[in-house]
CSV table of C-alpha atoms in Angstrom, one decimal:
chain,number,residue,atom,x,y,z
A,968,UNK,CA,14.6,2.0,-6.2
A,969,UNK,CA,12.0,4.6,-5.5
A,970,UNK,CA,9.0,2.9,-3.9
A,971,UNK,CA,6.8,6.0,-3.2
A,972,UNK,CA,4.5,6.5,-0.3
A,973,UNK,CA,4.5,3.8,2.5
A,974,UNK,CA,1.6,2.6,4.5
A,975,UNK,CA,0.7,-0.4,6.6
A,976,UNK,CA,-2.4,-2.2,5.5
A,977,UNK,CA,-4.1,-3.8,8.5
A,978,UNK,CA,-6.6,-6.6,8.4
A,979,UNK,CA,-9.0,-5.6,11.1
A,980,UNK,CA,-11.9,-7.5,12.8
A,981,UNK,CA,-14.1,-4.4,13.5
A,982,UNK,CA,-13.4,-1.4,11.3
A,983,UNK,CA,-15.4,1.0,13.6
A,984,UNK,CA,-13.4,-0.1,16.7
A,985,UNK,CA,-10.1,0.3,14.8
A,986,UNK,CA,-11.1,3.7,13.4
A,987,UNK,CA,-11.8,4.9,16.9
A,988,UNK,CA,-8.6,3.4,18.3
A,989,UNK,CA,-6.4,5.1,15.6
A,990,UNK,CA,-8.3,8.4,16.0
A,991,UNK,CA,-7.3,8.2,19.7
A,992,UNK,CA,-3.7,8.1,18.5
A,993,UNK,CA,-4.2,11.2,16.4
A,994,UNK,CA,-5.0,9.7,13.0
A,995,UNK,CA,-7.8,11.1,10.8
A,996,UNK,CA,-9.6,9.6,7.9
A,997,UNK,CA,-7.7,10.5,4.7
A,998,UNK,CA,-9.5,8.3,2.2
A,999,UNK,CA,-11.7,5.2,1.8
A,1000,UNK,CA,-15.3,4.4,2.5
A,1001,UNK,CA,-16.5,3.0,5.9
A,1002,UNK,CA,-19.5,1.5,4.1
A,1003,UNK,CA,-17.1,-0.5,1.9
A,1004,UNK,CA,-15.1,-1.7,5.0
A,1005,UNK,CA,-11.9,0.2,4.2
A,1006,UNK,CA,-10.3,3.5,5.4
A,1007,UNK,CA,-6.9,5.1,4.9
A,1008,UNK,CA,-6.0,7.1,8.0
A,1009,UNK,CA,-3.2,9.6,8.3
A,1010,UNK,CA,-1.2,11.2,11.1
A,1011,UNK,CA,1.3,13.6,9.6
A,1012,UNK,CA,3.3,11.5,7.1
A,1013,UNK,CA,2.2,8.2,8.7
A,1014,UNK,CA,-0.5,6.2,6.8
A,1015,UNK,CA,-2.4,3.2,8.0
A,1016,UNK,CA,-5.0,1.4,5.9
A,1017,UNK,CA,-7.8,-0.4,7.8
A,1018,UNK,CA,-9.4,-3.2,5.8
A,1019,UNK,CA,-12.2,-5.4,7.2
A,1020,UNK,CA,-12.8,-8.8,5.5
A,1021,UNK,CA,-10.6,-8.1,2.5
A,1022,UNK,CA,-7.4,-10.1,3.3
A,1023,UNK,CA,-6.1,-12.3,6.1
A,1024,UNK,CA,-2.8,-10.8,7.2
A,1025,UNK,CA,-1.3,-7.3,7.4
A,1026,UNK,CA,0.5,-6.0,4.3
A,1027,UNK,CA,3.4,-3.5,3.9
A,1028,UNK,CA,2.2,-1.3,1.0
A,1029,UNK,CA,4.2,1.1,-1.2
A,1030,UNK,CA,2.7,3.4,-3.9
A,1031,UNK,CA,5.2,4.4,-6.6
A,1032,UNK,CA,4.3,7.8,-8.1
A,1033,UNK,CA,2.6,9.1,-5.0
A,1034,UNK,CA,3.8,11.1,-2.0
A,1035,UNK,CA,2.3,10.7,1.4
A,1036,UNK,CA,-0.6,12.9,0.4
A,1037,UNK,CA,-1.5,10.9,-2.7
A,1038,UNK,CA,-0.1,13.6,-4.9
A,1039,UNK,CA,1.5,12.4,-8.1
A,1040,UNK,CA,5.3,12.7,-8.1
A,1041,UNK,CA,7.1,14.1,-11.2
A,1042,UNK,CA,9.8,11.4,-10.9
A,1043,UNK,CA,9.3,7.9,-9.8
A,1044,UNK,CA,10.2,4.3,-10.6
A,1045,UNK,CA,7.4,2.6,-12.5
A,1046,UNK,CA,6.2,-0.6,-10.9
A,1047,UNK,CA,7.4,-2.5,-13.9
A,1048,UNK,CA,10.9,-1.2,-13.5
A,1049,UNK,CA,10.8,-2.1,-9.8
A,1050,UNK,CA,9.5,-5.6,-10.8
A,1051,UNK,CA,12.5,-6.1,-13.2
A,1052,UNK,CA,15.0,-5.0,-10.5
A,1053,UNK,CA,13.5,-7.4,-8.0
A,1054,UNK,CA,13.6,-10.3,-10.5
A,1055,UNK,CA,17.2,-9.5,-11.2
A,1056,UNK,CA,18.0,-9.7,-7.5
A,1057,UNK,CA,16.2,-13.1,-7.3
A,1058,UNK,CA,13.1,-12.0,-5.5
A,1059,UNK,CA,10.2,-14.4,-6.2
A,1060,UNK,CA,7.0,-12.6,-7.0
A,1061,UNK,CA,3.6,-13.8,-5.9
A,1062,UNK,CA,2.0,-11.7,-8.6
A,1063,UNK,CA,3.4,-9.4,-11.2
A,1064,UNK,CA,2.6,-6.6,-13.6
A,1065,UNK,CA,2.3,-7.0,-17.3
A,1066,UNK,CA,5.5,-5.4,-18.7
A,1067,UNK,CA,3.6,-4.6,-22.0
A,1068,UNK,CA,1.3,-2.1,-20.2
A,1069,UNK,CA,1.6,1.3,-18.7
A,1070,UNK,CA,-0.2,3.1,-15.8
A,1071,UNK,CA,-1.7,1.5,-12.8
A,1072,UNK,CA,-0.4,-2.0,-11.8
A,1073,UNK,CA,0.8,-3.9,-8.8
A,1074,UNK,CA,3.1,-6.6,-7.7
A,1075,UNK,CA,3.2,-8.7,-4.6
A,1076,UNK,CA,5.9,-10.7,-2.9
A,1077,UNK,CA,6.9,-11.9,0.6
A,1078,UNK,CA,9.9,-11.1,2.8
A,1079,UNK,CA,11.9,-13.9,4.4
A,1080,UNK,CA,9.5,-14.0,7.4
A,1081,UNK,CA,6.3,-14.3,5.3
A,1082,UNK,CA,5.3,-10.7,5.5
A,1083,UNK,CA,3.4,-9.6,2.4
A,1084,UNK,CA,4.7,-6.6,0.4
A,1085,UNK,CA,2.4,-4.9,-2.1
A,1086,UNK,CA,3.8,-2.4,-4.5
A,1087,UNK,CA,0.6,-0.8,-5.8
A,1088,UNK,CA,1.0,1.9,-8.4
A,1089,UNK,CA,-2.2,4.1,-9.0
A,1090,UNK,CA,-0.7,6.5,-11.7
């Protein structure tokens, strides 16, 4: 199963304070809009998303079809294929992708400890 780029999406209380904190760790803004309360920050191949007021808990995020620089990969597993593989393995999905569509879509599920996992395909 090829899940693509990995990032940790953090629910933050003060996006400006979090931005400064992660800049002190060597991260730089890679994408997002501070005015819309979200930033994607990068340090080499490590990605952290900062999201203020968008969701309650932290989320592990995978982006099929992207490398760590958000460049489209030539070969990747479509989110619908991943969804089918997870269902076959008995993973209960919180939300799913319409298998009759193509292109961008996402699925969400939880690990045994209640950590949210988002597989978010943008291509």
